[in-house]
Amino acid sequence: MKKHVTAARALWTSTTAVTAAAFALAAPASAQDTETAETDDGKLPSIIVTANRREENLQDVPVSAEILDETRVNALFSAAGDTTALAGSVPGLNVESSNGRVAPRFYIRGLGNTDFDLAASQPVSVLLDEVVLENVTLKSFPIFDVERVEVLRGPQGTLFGRNTPAGIVKIDTVKPGFEDDIRLGVSYGSFNTITANAALGTGLADDILAVRLSAQYQQRSDWIDNDFTGEENAIGGFSDLAVRAQVLLTPDAEKRFSALASINYRTLDGTSTVFRANVLGPGNNNLNDNYDRDTVFFDAGGGNPSEYEQFGATLNLNYEFDGATLTSITSYWESDGLSRGDVDGGNLITGPGFIPFPSDTQDSLDLQQFTQEVRLASNGEGPLTWQVGAFFFDSDFDVSTVGFTFPPPVTVNHTNEAWAVFGQMSYQLNDMFRVTGGLRYTDDEKDFVVVSGSAPQPVSVQDDNIDWDISLFADVSDDTSLYARVANAFRAPTIQGRDVAFFNPPSVAQSEDITSYEVGFKSELLDRAIRINGAVFYYNVQDPQFTAVGGTGNLVQLINADEGEAYGFELDTAFQATPELLFTLGVAYNNTQINDSALEVGPCAQCTVTDPTRTIDGAFGPVTFAAVDGNPFPNAPEWSGDFTASYTIPVGDSGEFFVFTDWVFLGDTNFLLYESLEYNAGSRIDGGLRAGYRGNDGQYEVALFARNITDEDNVLGVVDFNNNTAFVNDPRVIGVSVGFTY
């Protein structure tokens, strides 16, 4: 990894030097000191979002969006949770992973991708400080010291453009400021779970130079016994360290220009996903007597290690002219690591249950990603606002697969180069109506080649597309607005080469194209004590990209269905009952459906398939296919929701007791393209609680906390090619935390 970090720094330095020279002066809008909320006693805070690449009130944006503020984010990750802790925290958002604390898979409004390979492409884009984290491992970078997390539902192709047919998860970190800001926190809980956070921000030269250093350390001890080897506390633990350094420069007196440089680094050493053999059914989706959360029966997997190192460097430059702001964002990221697993979840001797053959595989990644964005946006008063820009993306990565029980090692290389130009314009027609439209042209090319271990022919794919959106926003009163939006976005062709390791050719999925229709309302009632935002939507996806995983052939094959469609609604509400009592409630309904009368996939060997099937004679015996026409999208629960409640009791002039609870709900979910009695989950809930005391006007805090407070056993995913194997959520964690802020 060292040589890659050195190369990264060299490339980043030379690139940013060129960009800085072109600017002569610089200053990112994201580096400016901003308030995320203006609070009045007894009123809900005004929420500021950047859905349109400029700061706006959430109530003025024609997008279905929800915000996770610092308090909610801290609660979600209080028990050392990883990125998948976001699942259900916003209605319509699902996040899961079959690769431990790396390679999360995101779904918005039911649209996502179940591909477990490290080369997987997803229709949900994740941005950290305006930089796209395209590879699935980069999307796992820990979320800490953040100002807010925005979830934008529906296509966002014109402004963001990098695989956004489903939506965006946008993470904005706390930026450097010129006032001293010191934050320290540590928690300890069940299974020796430790979370430690620290942040230091200060000005080194008044109004000219400021820095911010922040870090997070998460740890858990091994807690799962391996009854096959007789080893207690054999797996399940991890240590995950992430650090960030930011430097803000604002050298001119008029503050027209500034520069924000940031470096992110992570090192992870832990356990990958723990697969559990034959714990479902048969004949139903219940966890059976083979399931014991504290025990596995592994004869392989090498301890299911997951080891990753990640590095990212970004330079965000901004110069404010009279009437327009010029912004440049240059970023380089890399990710290097491996994950290994006993995928069959048991052993051939004691099972549990029948295991027809062993499966022990390791996938590793060596990735470099470079992005450059330049945009010019209006900053003056008047009815017209606009922005134009260009974007360049380049990634190069090797994926190596080792099958310890069967195939020889194979390394394949993926490269992806894309560029785009875009523009958006908004015009206030009168006091009531505002119309917004955007266009983006994208050219995307991917190449695939086998580096070692096999000899399939190289594969190249390319496509270009024009994305667009148009919306009409109407202020019908001082408290209520309506909007309508039609948006189009595409996901470029994708190459999947993991099957090369199992003597099969790579597969290709052609571009998918989505058109979404949305009508919504936004309202604040009773002098801003109640906020109710809602939207209804319908979208149609032409040639949706899906991944047929597993089956008796244990393949990972990209496919295109003829069509996919979905409809539903989202409702996000908040109620400031008193200055001390706040409730939030969100609900989403997503009805998804695959429309392709000819599409068939290979189903499982031991489960009970409920789709129509047909069997043909293959070269090695009978081969069965299941028709998936009419099935829901994988990992797309129809119903989802979240609820929070916060209550404070003032004590004296500067202290308060507080209680905060948050709950998420994910409804019935089918995990695969085909349907069976085993490979789906019923309704799942997950709740958290935090209670304690804040003193000296919030400068220190002592609290008790719990995650998965009801100790639910929720099935999060399955492995279908070998036996009825599944993986589950973390157990309940109870702990204590202390924090200090200055």
XYZ file of C-alpha atoms in Angstrom:
742
model
C 0.000 0.000 0.000
C 2.881 2.426 0.700
C 3.901 2.690 -2.938
C 0.321 3.504 -3.872
C 0.023 6.201 -1.222
C 3.280 7.748 -2.450
C 2.083 7.665 -6.051
C -1.247 9.094 -4.947
C 0.402 12.020 -3.232
C 2.620 12.706 -6.217
C -0.253 12.646 -8.688
C -2.495 14.682 -6.410
C 0.209 17.295 -5.829
C 0.967 17.764 -9.530
C -2.697 17.861 -10.531
C -3.757 20.305 -7.854
C -0.770 22.524 -8.602
C -1.940 22.846 -12.209
C -5.493 23.535 -11.081
C -4.363 26.079 -8.512
C -2.219 27.836 -11.088
C -5.213 28.081 -13.377
C -7.163 29.691 -10.576
C -4.412 31.845 -9.135
C -6.772 32.200 -6.175
C -9.162 29.658 -4.698
C -11.963 28.953 -2.166
C -14.569 26.178 -2.008
C -18.103 27.064 -1.148
C -18.193 23.966 1.016
C -15.386 25.402 3.106
C -17.316 28.448 4.185
C -18.705 28.566 7.711
C -22.390 27.714 7.373
C -25.282 27.081 9.703
C -27.220 23.909 9.067
C -30.180 25.094 11.073
C -31.672 28.221 12.589
C -33.496 27.321 15.756
C -36.154 29.182 17.704
C -37.557 27.949 20.986
C -40.505 25.693 20.273
C -39.938 25.682 16.522
C -38.378 23.133 14.213
C -34.958 24.090 12.844
C -34.753 25.233 9.232
C -32.856 22.478 7.421
C -30.237 23.526 4.885
C -29.427 21.110 2.034
C -27.134 21.176 -0.989
C -29.199 19.000 -3.322
C -28.703 21.525 -6.140
C -24.975 22.115 -5.431
C -25.891 25.317 -3.559
C -27.216 25.907 -0.055
C -31.023 25.985 0.090
C -33.772 25.406 2.586
C -35.083 21.848 2.317
C -38.594 23.281 1.968
C -37.584 25.114 -1.224
C -36.069 22.172 -3.101
C -38.178 20.199 -5.639
C -36.655 16.865 -4.601
C -37.812 14.167 -2.201
C -35.036 14.377 0.381
C -34.372 13.592 4.015
C -31.550 14.710 6.282
C -29.695 12.905 9.033
C -28.179 15.493 11.338
C -25.189 15.092 13.620
C -27.297 13.845 16.546
C -28.932 11.081 14.515
C -25.669 10.050 12.877
C -23.913 9.795 16.243
C -26.720 7.611 17.575
C -26.661 5.276 14.572
C -22.930 4.630 14.931
C -22.699 4.696 18.725
C -22.125 0.915 18.930
C -19.299 0.945 16.355
C -21.671 0.415 13.454
C -20.500 0.506 9.846
C -22.129 2.126 6.809
C -24.945 -0.440 6.762
C -26.257 1.193 9.961
C -27.916 3.707 7.592
C -30.397 1.024 6.441
C -33.916 2.246 7.090
C -32.757 5.461 8.763
C -34.420 7.271 5.865
C -37.639 5.774 4.456
C -36.922 4.175 1.097
C -33.209 3.665 1.843
C -31.744 0.195 2.307
C -28.067 -0.677 2.806
C -26.632 -4.169 3.206
C -23.387 -6.029 2.678
C -22.246 -9.626 2.293
C -18.656 -8.439 2.631
C -18.457 -7.368 6.266
C -17.553 -3.735 6.911
C -16.582 -3.143 3.273
C -18.514 -3.143 -0.022
C -21.972 -1.986 1.147
C -24.832 -2.153 -1.349
C -27.216 0.827 -1.451
C -30.853 0.845 -2.583
C -33.210 3.827 -2.930
C -36.865 3.388 -3.874
C -36.096 -0.291 -4.352
C -33.474 0.225 -7.047
C -30.014 -1.189 -6.302
C -27.699 -4.067 -7.133
C -27.134 -7.345 -5.273
C -23.754 -8.005 -6.937
C -21.277 -9.013 -4.210
C -18.150 -8.655 -6.345
C -15.672 -5.831 -5.795
C -16.255 -4.631 -9.373
C -19.977 -4.164 -8.797
C -21.765 -1.134 -10.214
C -24.607 0.490 -8.269
C -27.384 2.911 -9.301
C -27.025 4.789 -5.986
C -24.153 7.244 -5.822
C -22.311 8.058 -2.585
C -20.549 11.426 -2.302
C -18.173 12.492 0.456
C -17.632 16.248 0.471
C -18.828 16.441 -3.149
C -16.484 13.683 -4.358
C -18.066 10.550 -5.776
C -16.952 7.304 -4.099
C -17.707 4.969 -6.966
C -16.175 1.642 -5.997
C -18.114 -0.403 -3.462
C -15.189 -0.503 -1.032
C -14.827 3.290 -1.051
C -18.517 3.567 -0.166
C -17.680 1.893 3.144
C -15.421 4.723 4.310
C -16.469 5.439 7.919
C -18.957 8.245 8.563
C -17.665 10.500 11.355
C -17.353 14.190 12.256
C -20.170 14.993 9.851
C -22.412 18.000 9.581
C -25.190 16.097 7.843
C -26.044 13.182 5.590
C -28.493 13.962 2.796
C -30.465 11.250 1.050
C -31.854 12.444 -2.290
C -34.453 10.074 -3.696
C -34.936 9.618 -7.407
C -32.650 10.323 -10.395
C -30.035 13.043 -9.839
C -28.266 12.676 -13.163
C -27.947 16.244 -14.395
C -25.872 17.683 -11.539
C -24.121 14.610 -10.184
C -24.235 12.237 -13.104
C -22.157 9.320 -11.839
C -24.550 6.355 -11.648
C -27.487 8.114 -10.022
C -30.676 6.526 -11.457
C -31.897 5.652 -7.952
C -30.565 8.636 -5.989
C -27.694 9.919 -3.899
C -26.341 9.574 -0.375
C -24.435 12.806 0.181
C -22.112 13.078 3.202
C -20.895 16.517 4.282
C -18.221 16.635 6.968
C -17.584 19.431 9.456
C -15.244 21.948 7.842
C -12.438 24.008 9.400
C -13.379 27.259 11.095
C -11.497 30.102 12.715
C -12.977 29.529 16.164
C -11.580 26.846 18.468
C -13.625 23.640 18.282
C -12.587 20.651 20.387
C -14.690 17.482 20.574
C -13.798 14.275 22.384
C -15.942 11.214 22.941
C -15.502 7.597 23.947
C -17.917 4.754 24.562
C -17.613 1.211 25.834
C -20.182 -1.542 25.470
C -20.932 -5.229 25.140
C -18.335 -7.496 23.457
C -15.640 -4.948 24.346
C -17.135 -2.589 21.789
C -15.255 0.708 21.791
C -15.898 3.865 19.816
C -13.604 6.842 20.235
C -13.975 10.131 18.372
C -11.834 13.229 18.446
C -11.880 16.479 16.492
C -9.793 19.615 16.793
C -10.460 22.716 14.758
C -8.704 26.036 15.127
C -7.511 29.096 13.271
C -3.758 29.336 12.756
C -3.919 32.831 11.260
C -6.934 35.053 11.839
C -9.354 34.845 8.923
C -6.612 33.395 6.718
C -5.639 29.868 7.728
C -7.641 27.240 9.640
C -7.243 23.518 10.198
C -9.374 20.647 11.404
C -8.132 17.225 12.476
C -10.592 14.454 13.247
C -10.414 10.728 13.885
C -12.581 7.763 14.761
C -11.575 4.420 16.200
C -14.012 1.500 16.389
C -13.255 -1.861 17.930
C -14.972 -5.069 18.965
C -13.444 -8.249 20.365
C -14.020 -11.637 18.770
C -17.204 -13.060 20.273
C -18.337 -15.962 18.048
C -17.196 -19.497 18.970
C -16.118 -21.996 16.300
C -17.458 -25.348 17.509
C -15.763 -27.231 14.675
C -12.279 -26.289 15.896
C -13.292 -25.900 19.522
C -11.992 -22.334 19.642
C -13.915 -19.874 21.790
C -14.264 -16.255 20.666
C -12.741 -17.147 17.315
C -14.212 -14.480 15.024
C -16.519 -11.472 14.912
C -14.161 -8.727 16.040
C -12.637 -5.771 14.241
C -10.539 -2.650 14.633
C -11.356 0.211 12.286
C -9.414 3.479 12.348
C -10.192 6.501 10.169
C -8.592 9.952 10.240
C -9.162 13.192 8.365
C -7.048 16.338 8.077
C -8.345 19.550 6.484
C -6.667 22.880 5.813
C -8.641 25.975 4.830
C -6.926 28.977 3.249
C -8.733 32.314 2.703
C -5.913 34.738 1.904
C -7.691 37.771 0.463
C -9.425 40.357 2.625
C -12.644 40.286 0.591
C -12.994 36.488 1.010
C -13.544 36.002 -2.700
C -11.033 33.215 -2.755
C -10.152 30.237 -0.597
C -8.887 26.676 -0.834
C -9.780 23.605 1.169
C -7.384 20.661 1.088
C -8.320 17.414 2.808
C -6.797 13.995 3.347
C -8.734 10.903 4.448
C -7.158 7.661 5.605
C -8.533 4.365 6.908
C -7.134 1.050 8.064
C -9.406 -1.907 8.829
C -8.527 -5.261 10.351
C -11.534 -7.377 11.165
C -13.933 -10.155 10.331
C -15.763 -10.378 7.035
C -19.350 -11.591 6.835
C -20.164 -14.601 9.001
C -22.123 -17.088 6.878
C -24.281 -19.661 8.680
C -25.054 -22.963 6.969
C -28.601 -24.320 6.650
C -30.206 -21.934 9.140
C -33.296 -21.188 6.997
C -36.351 -23.394 6.691
C -36.644 -25.620 4.854
C -40.004 -24.594 3.504
C -40.044 -21.208 5.266
C -37.845 -18.201 5.989
C -37.558 -18.780 9.741
C -34.241 -19.257 11.507
C -34.217 -22.925 12.538
C -32.513 -24.957 15.281
C -29.190 -24.876 13.399
C -28.953 -21.170 14.161
C -26.963 -19.944 17.137
C -25.820 -16.353 16.915
C -22.787 -17.063 19.125
C -21.600 -20.177 17.268
C -20.385 -21.279 13.845
C -18.916 -24.537 12.530
C -16.211 -23.358 10.124
C -13.564 -25.685 8.732
C -12.125 -23.039 6.381
C -12.062 -19.318 5.693
C -8.827 -18.645 7.554
C -10.756 -16.847 10.273
C -12.840 -14.857 7.751
C -10.391 -11.917 7.671
C -11.159 -8.519 6.197
C -8.183 -6.180 5.816
C -8.323 -2.860 3.989
C -6.363 0.371 3.689
C -7.822 3.455 2.018
C -6.447 6.870 1.199
C -8.054 9.938 -0.340
C -6.850 13.473 -1.075
C -9.033 16.337 -2.307
C -8.477 19.974 -3.206
C -11.586 22.141 -3.410
C -10.991 25.598 -4.914
C -13.455 28.442 -5.246
C -13.324 31.999 -6.520
C -16.236 34.419 -6.343
C -16.498 36.826 -9.220
C -19.164 39.489 -9.393
C -22.231 37.459 -10.339
C -20.683 33.976 -10.514
C -18.610 31.503 -8.517
C -15.974 29.282 -10.090
C -15.325 25.957 -8.340
C -12.788 23.206 -8.964
C -12.719 19.884 -7.121
C -9.743 17.595 -7.710
C -9.619 14.264 -5.902
C -7.631 11.050 -5.822
C -8.663 7.932 -3.888
C -7.323 4.435 -3.565
C -8.416 1.264 -1.817
C -6.323 -1.834 -1.215
C -7.336 -4.942 0.702
C -8.894 -8.368 0.886
C -11.766 -10.325 2.376
C -11.990 -14.077 2.798
C -14.864 -16.249 3.930
C -16.064 -19.759 4.649
C -18.939 -19.186 2.250
C -20.625 -22.560 2.719
C -21.029 -21.614 6.377
C -20.051 -24.961 7.874
C -18.208 -28.177 7.097
C -18.790 -31.475 5.305
C -18.529 -33.539 8.495
C -20.897 -31.985 11.019
C -22.698 -29.464 8.811
C -24.926 -28.210 10.204
C -27.236 -29.776 7.656
C -26.260 -31.021 4.221
C -23.333 -29.244 2.529
C -22.678 -30.758 -0.920
C -19.249 -29.178 -1.461
C -16.932 -26.762 0.389
C -16.569 -23.109 -0.604
C -13.715 -20.991 0.723
C -12.947 -17.871 -1.341
C -10.954 -14.678 -1.042
C -11.364 -11.519 -3.103
C -8.845 -8.682 -3.050
C -8.765 -5.234 -4.604
C -6.112 -2.755 -5.681
C -7.855 0.415 -6.861
C -7.029 3.977 -7.892
C -9.694 6.584 -8.677
C -9.207 10.130 -9.974
C -11.938 12.755 -10.433
C -11.934 16.348 -11.594
C -14.910 18.693 -11.620
C -15.084 22.352 -12.642
C -18.274 24.375 -12.469
C -19.395 27.993 -12.742
C -22.531 29.004 -10.831
C -24.428 32.251 -10.488
C -24.257 33.950 -7.098
C -26.216 37.154 -7.592
C -29.745 38.238 -6.817
C -32.541 38.059 -9.336
C -35.061 35.603 -10.715
C -32.521 33.573 -12.711
C -29.969 31.183 -11.208
C -27.750 28.881 -13.245
C -24.694 26.689 -13.238
C -22.604 24.916 -15.868
C -19.710 22.515 -15.498
C -17.593 19.613 -16.647
C -16.627 16.363 -14.929
C -13.934 13.750 -15.532
C -13.704 10.305 -13.916
C -10.969 7.686 -14.200
C -10.556 4.452 -12.271
C -8.198 1.509 -12.605
C -8.359 -1.541 -10.392
C -7.364 -5.189 -10.154
C -9.640 -7.782 -8.575
C -8.058 -11.084 -7.553
C -10.126 -14.141 -6.657
C -8.709 -17.180 -4.882
C -10.824 -20.290 -4.457
C -8.965 -22.296 -1.835
C -11.002 -25.447 -2.446
C -11.400 -25.385 -6.203
C -10.253 -22.924 -8.892
C -6.746 -21.484 -9.287
C -6.158 -17.786 -8.471
C -7.311 -15.311 -11.107
C -6.622 -11.566 -11.387
C -8.624 -9.321 -13.681
C -8.298 -5.618 -14.424
C -11.096 -3.069 -14.857
C -10.633 0.453 -16.177
C -13.324 3.097 -16.504
C -12.998 6.526 -18.087
C -15.920 8.922 -18.287
C -16.451 12.613 -18.924
C -19.478 14.837 -18.833
C -20.659 18.407 -19.358
C -23.740 19.675 -17.578
C -25.898 22.687 -16.871
C -28.912 23.674 -14.824
C -31.092 26.774 -14.863
C -33.828 27.938 -12.503
C -36.164 30.871 -13.104
C -38.635 32.488 -10.709
C -41.599 33.107 -12.995
C -43.516 35.133 -10.405
C -44.112 35.212 -6.660
C -45.634 31.749 -6.834
C -43.929 29.643 -9.512
C -40.324 28.610 -10.131
C -39.226 26.350 -12.979
C -35.931 24.432 -13.052
C -34.355 22.395 -15.830
C -31.064 20.614 -16.347
C -29.104 18.702 -18.991
C -26.018 16.509 -18.812
C -24.087 14.752 -21.561
C -21.976 11.777 -20.449
C -19.556 9.550 -22.319
C -18.548 6.394 -20.451
C -16.100 3.658 -21.471
C -15.066 0.510 -19.596
C -12.390 -2.059 -20.439
C -11.762 -5.495 -18.945
C -8.767 -7.783 -19.292
C -7.526 -10.896 -17.515
C -4.151 -10.239 -15.924
C -3.339 -13.778 -14.812
C -4.835 -17.213 -14.284
C -7.077 -17.531 -17.343
C -7.327 -16.331 -20.928
C -10.743 -14.977 -21.983
C -10.725 -12.278 -24.620
C -10.643 -8.634 -23.444
C -14.006 -6.880 -23.257
C -14.781 -3.226 -23.917
C -18.088 -1.365 -23.624
C -18.999 2.255 -24.287
C -22.088 4.425 -24.297
C -23.046 8.074 -24.193
C -26.278 9.612 -23.039
C -28.091 12.870 -22.354
C -29.719 13.043 -18.927
C -32.330 15.684 -18.193
C -34.781 16.851 -15.599
C -37.426 19.541 -15.283
C -39.425 20.629 -12.263
C -42.074 23.162 -11.353
C -42.197 24.489 -7.795
C -45.167 26.452 -6.467
C -45.385 28.404 -3.197
C -49.120 28.103 -2.595
C -48.854 29.846 0.781
C -46.265 31.005 3.280
C -46.266 27.534 4.818
C -46.996 25.145 1.954
C -45.535 24.421 -1.445
C -46.139 21.906 -4.207
C -43.788 20.567 -6.846
C -43.755 18.273 -9.849
C -40.601 16.762 -11.295
C -39.745 14.582 -14.281
C -36.181 13.280 -14.436
C -34.118 10.966 -16.594
C -30.802 9.306 -15.767
C -28.753 6.384 -16.993
C -26.223 3.882 -15.748
C -23.517 3.036 -18.246
C -22.734 -0.528 -19.391
C -21.096 -2.754 -16.787
C -18.631 -5.642 -17.038
C -18.488 -8.398 -14.448
C -15.525 -10.758 -14.607
C -15.619 -12.756 -11.386
C -16.885 -15.874 -13.158
C -13.547 -16.061 -14.992
C -12.208 -17.576 -11.765
C -14.759 -20.384 -12.199
C -14.029 -21.111 -15.878
C -16.825 -18.958 -17.295
C -16.584 -15.893 -19.538
C -17.213 -12.387 -18.190
C -20.730 -11.039 -18.480
C -21.893 -7.641 -19.684
C -24.983 -5.583 -18.928
C -25.911 -2.830 -21.343
C -26.949 0.663 -20.223
C -30.066 1.104 -18.162
C -32.206 4.201 -18.556
C -34.709 5.463 -15.984
C -37.475 8.024 -16.304
C -39.065 9.124 -13.048
C -42.242 11.096 -12.394
C -42.751 12.689 -9.001
C -45.303 14.987 -7.383
C -44.761 16.254 -3.871
C -45.604 18.799 -1.222
C -43.710 20.518 1.566
C -45.353 22.179 4.528
C -44.579 23.720 7.892
C -47.568 24.265 10.149
C -48.466 25.779 13.525
C -45.751 28.398 13.409
C -43.171 25.810 12.291
C -43.970 23.337 15.040
C -44.929 20.663 12.492
C -43.190 19.734 9.255
C -44.872 17.376 6.773
C -43.162 16.621 3.463
C -44.421 14.001 1.067
C -44.099 12.706 -2.478
C -45.676 10.129 -4.753
C -43.630 8.688 -7.590
C -43.588 6.340 -10.535
C -40.535 5.307 -12.489
C -39.809 3.110 -15.451
C -36.406 1.544 -16.132
C -35.562 0.409 -19.623
C -33.058 -2.468 -19.711
C -32.487 -2.485 -15.925
C -29.206 -4.052 -14.887
C -29.588 -6.958 -12.473
C -27.166 -9.548 -11.147
C -28.029 -13.225 -11.102
C -25.983 -14.483 -8.167
C -25.515 -18.008 -6.882
C -27.801 -20.710 -8.139
C -26.501 -24.240 -8.500
C -23.741 -22.941 -10.788
C -22.508 -20.394 -8.218
C -22.290 -17.681 -10.876
C -22.256 -13.884 -10.757
C -23.787 -12.893 -14.072
C -24.943 -9.478 -15.182
C -28.215 -9.438 -17.071
C -30.606 -6.877 -18.526
C -34.324 -7.278 -18.068
C -36.617 -5.737 -20.660
C -38.167 -3.355 -18.178
C -38.593 -2.572 -14.520
C -41.124 -0.293 -12.930
C -42.043 0.959 -9.489
C -44.474 3.272 -7.772
C -44.950 4.443 -4.226
C -44.772 7.353 -1.831
C -42.635 8.867 0.935
C -43.786 10.827 3.948
C -41.327 12.636 6.231
C -42.708 14.385 9.309
C -41.435 16.179 12.399
C -43.368 17.535 15.397
C -41.871 19.911 17.963
C -44.478 19.185 20.623
C -42.759 21.429 23.184
C -39.331 23.084 23.273
C -38.152 19.944 25.096
C -39.996 17.229 23.109
C -39.426 16.391 19.435
C -40.873 13.527 17.367
C -40.029 12.503 13.803
C -41.775 9.852 11.726
C -41.071 8.709 8.188
C -42.871 6.142 6.047
C -42.212 4.887 2.516
C -43.995 2.463 0.216
C -42.146 1.030 -2.819
C -43.852 -1.426 -5.153
C -41.292 -2.752 -7.634
C -41.724 -5.222 -10.485
C -39.566 -6.917 -13.125
C -41.268 -7.013 -16.517
C -39.673 -9.571 -18.830
C -41.651 -12.629 -19.902
C -38.526 -14.369 -21.233
C -36.086 -13.720 -18.370
C -34.982 -16.823 -16.466
C -32.214 -17.374 -13.901
C -30.684 -20.367 -12.209
C -32.323 -20.989 -8.822
C -31.025 -22.600 -5.642
C -30.339 -26.298 -5.198
C -32.002 -26.936 -1.833
C -34.660 -24.266 -1.418
C -38.352 -24.302 -2.365
C -38.750 -22.208 -5.520
C -42.206 -20.668 -5.980
C -41.667 -19.254 -9.485
C -42.485 -21.273 -12.628
C -39.496 -23.446 -13.512
C -38.333 -25.488 -16.472
C -35.554 -28.073 -16.743
C -33.371 -28.865 -19.724
C -30.578 -31.345 -20.331
C -27.196 -29.708 -19.945
C -23.671 -30.924 -20.646
C -23.315 -32.101 -17.041
C -26.891 -33.102 -16.332
C -30.285 -31.432 -15.898
C -30.320 -27.640 -15.586
C -33.253 -25.796 -14.026
C -34.350 -22.218 -14.712
C -36.851 -20.045 -12.845
C -38.939 -17.361 -14.575
C -38.781 -14.030 -12.742
C -41.335 -11.985 -14.678
C -43.477 -10.034 -12.209
C -41.125 -10.497 -9.260
C -40.060 -7.566 -7.064
C -36.572 -6.124 -7.270
C -34.103 -7.812 -4.888
C -33.579 -6.191 -1.484
C -36.497 -3.830 -2.084
C -38.870 -3.924 0.914
C -42.312 -2.624 0.049
C -42.660 -0.793 3.363
C -40.003 1.023 5.348
C -40.069 3.633 8.047
C -38.253 5.341 10.868
C -39.261 6.975 14.144
C -37.329 9.111 16.615
C -38.218 10.838 19.867
C -36.079 13.275 21.824
C -36.919 14.650 25.273
C -34.898 16.941 27.505
C -35.435 18.005 31.122
C -33.642 21.235 32.055
C -31.620 21.137 35.286
C -30.476 24.430 36.725
C -29.174 27.141 34.435
C -26.833 25.063 32.282
C -27.679 21.360 32.465
C -30.278 18.910 31.192
C -31.225 15.265 31.288
C -32.022 13.829 27.877
C -33.551 10.719 26.313
C -33.296 9.898 22.617
C -34.699 6.813 20.897
C -34.668 5.867 17.226
C -36.301 2.946 15.419
C -36.234 1.660 11.848
C -38.583 -0.722 10.096
C -37.995 -2.708 6.901
C -40.907 -4.733 5.596
C -41.062 -8.034 3.722
C -38.034 -8.351 1.432
C -37.095 -10.790 -1.319
C -33.318 -11.247 -1.476
C -32.866 -12.657 -4.993
C -34.297 -12.307 -8.487
C -36.340 -15.491 -8.148
C -38.758 -16.148 -5.310
C -38.638 -19.031 -2.861
C -40.045 -19.883 0.541
C -36.640 -19.570 2.197
C -34.772 -16.656 0.648
C -36.803 -13.729 1.876
C -37.213 -11.842 5.137
C -40.285 -10.860 7.057
C -40.629 -7.487 8.697
C -37.497 -6.355 10.542
C -37.117 -3.743 13.272
C -34.074 -2.255 14.939
C -34.178 0.213 17.795
C -31.750 2.310 19.761
C -31.834 4.271 22.999
C -29.590 6.941 24.445
C -30.147 8.613 27.829
C -27.929 10.785 29.970
C -26.961 14.205 31.234
C -25.421 17.246 29.548
C -23.776 19.872 31.675
C -22.291 23.338 31.404
C -24.415 24.243 28.375
C -23.544 21.009 26.583
C -19.800 21.110 27.113
C -19.797 17.614 28.625
C -22.105 14.618 28.426
C -22.481 11.252 30.161
C -24.912 8.728 28.684
C -26.073 5.135 28.587
C -26.868 3.707 25.167
C -28.182 0.570 23.484
C -28.353 -0.541 19.850
C -30.663 -3.315 18.661
C -32.215 -2.826 22.057
C -34.739 -5.665 21.615
C -31.954 -8.050 20.486
C -33.669 -8.926 17.212
C -32.336 -11.767 15.052
C -32.813 -10.319 11.573
C -31.757 -12.093 8.391
C -29.890 -9.550 6.274
C -28.935 -11.702 3.292
C -28.497 -15.204 1.935
C -26.180 -17.499 -0.021
C -28.165 -19.803 -2.262
C -25.808 -21.889 -4.397
C -24.774 -24.516 -1.846
C -27.246 -24.718 1.028
C -29.790 -22.597 2.870
C -27.148 -20.240 4.238
C -27.783 -16.763 5.641
C -26.100 -13.941 7.521
C -27.695 -11.885 10.279
C -27.499 -8.547 12.087
C -25.348 -7.656 15.070
C -26.541 -8.565 18.571
C -27.673 -6.058 21.158
C -24.932 -3.773 22.433
C -25.377 -1.887 25.710
C -22.808 0.614 26.888
C -21.827 3.935 28.402
C -20.357 6.998 26.721
C -18.759 10.253 27.771
C -18.158 13.308 25.644
C -16.589 16.738 25.852
C -17.042 19.772 23.615
C -15.291 23.115 23.803
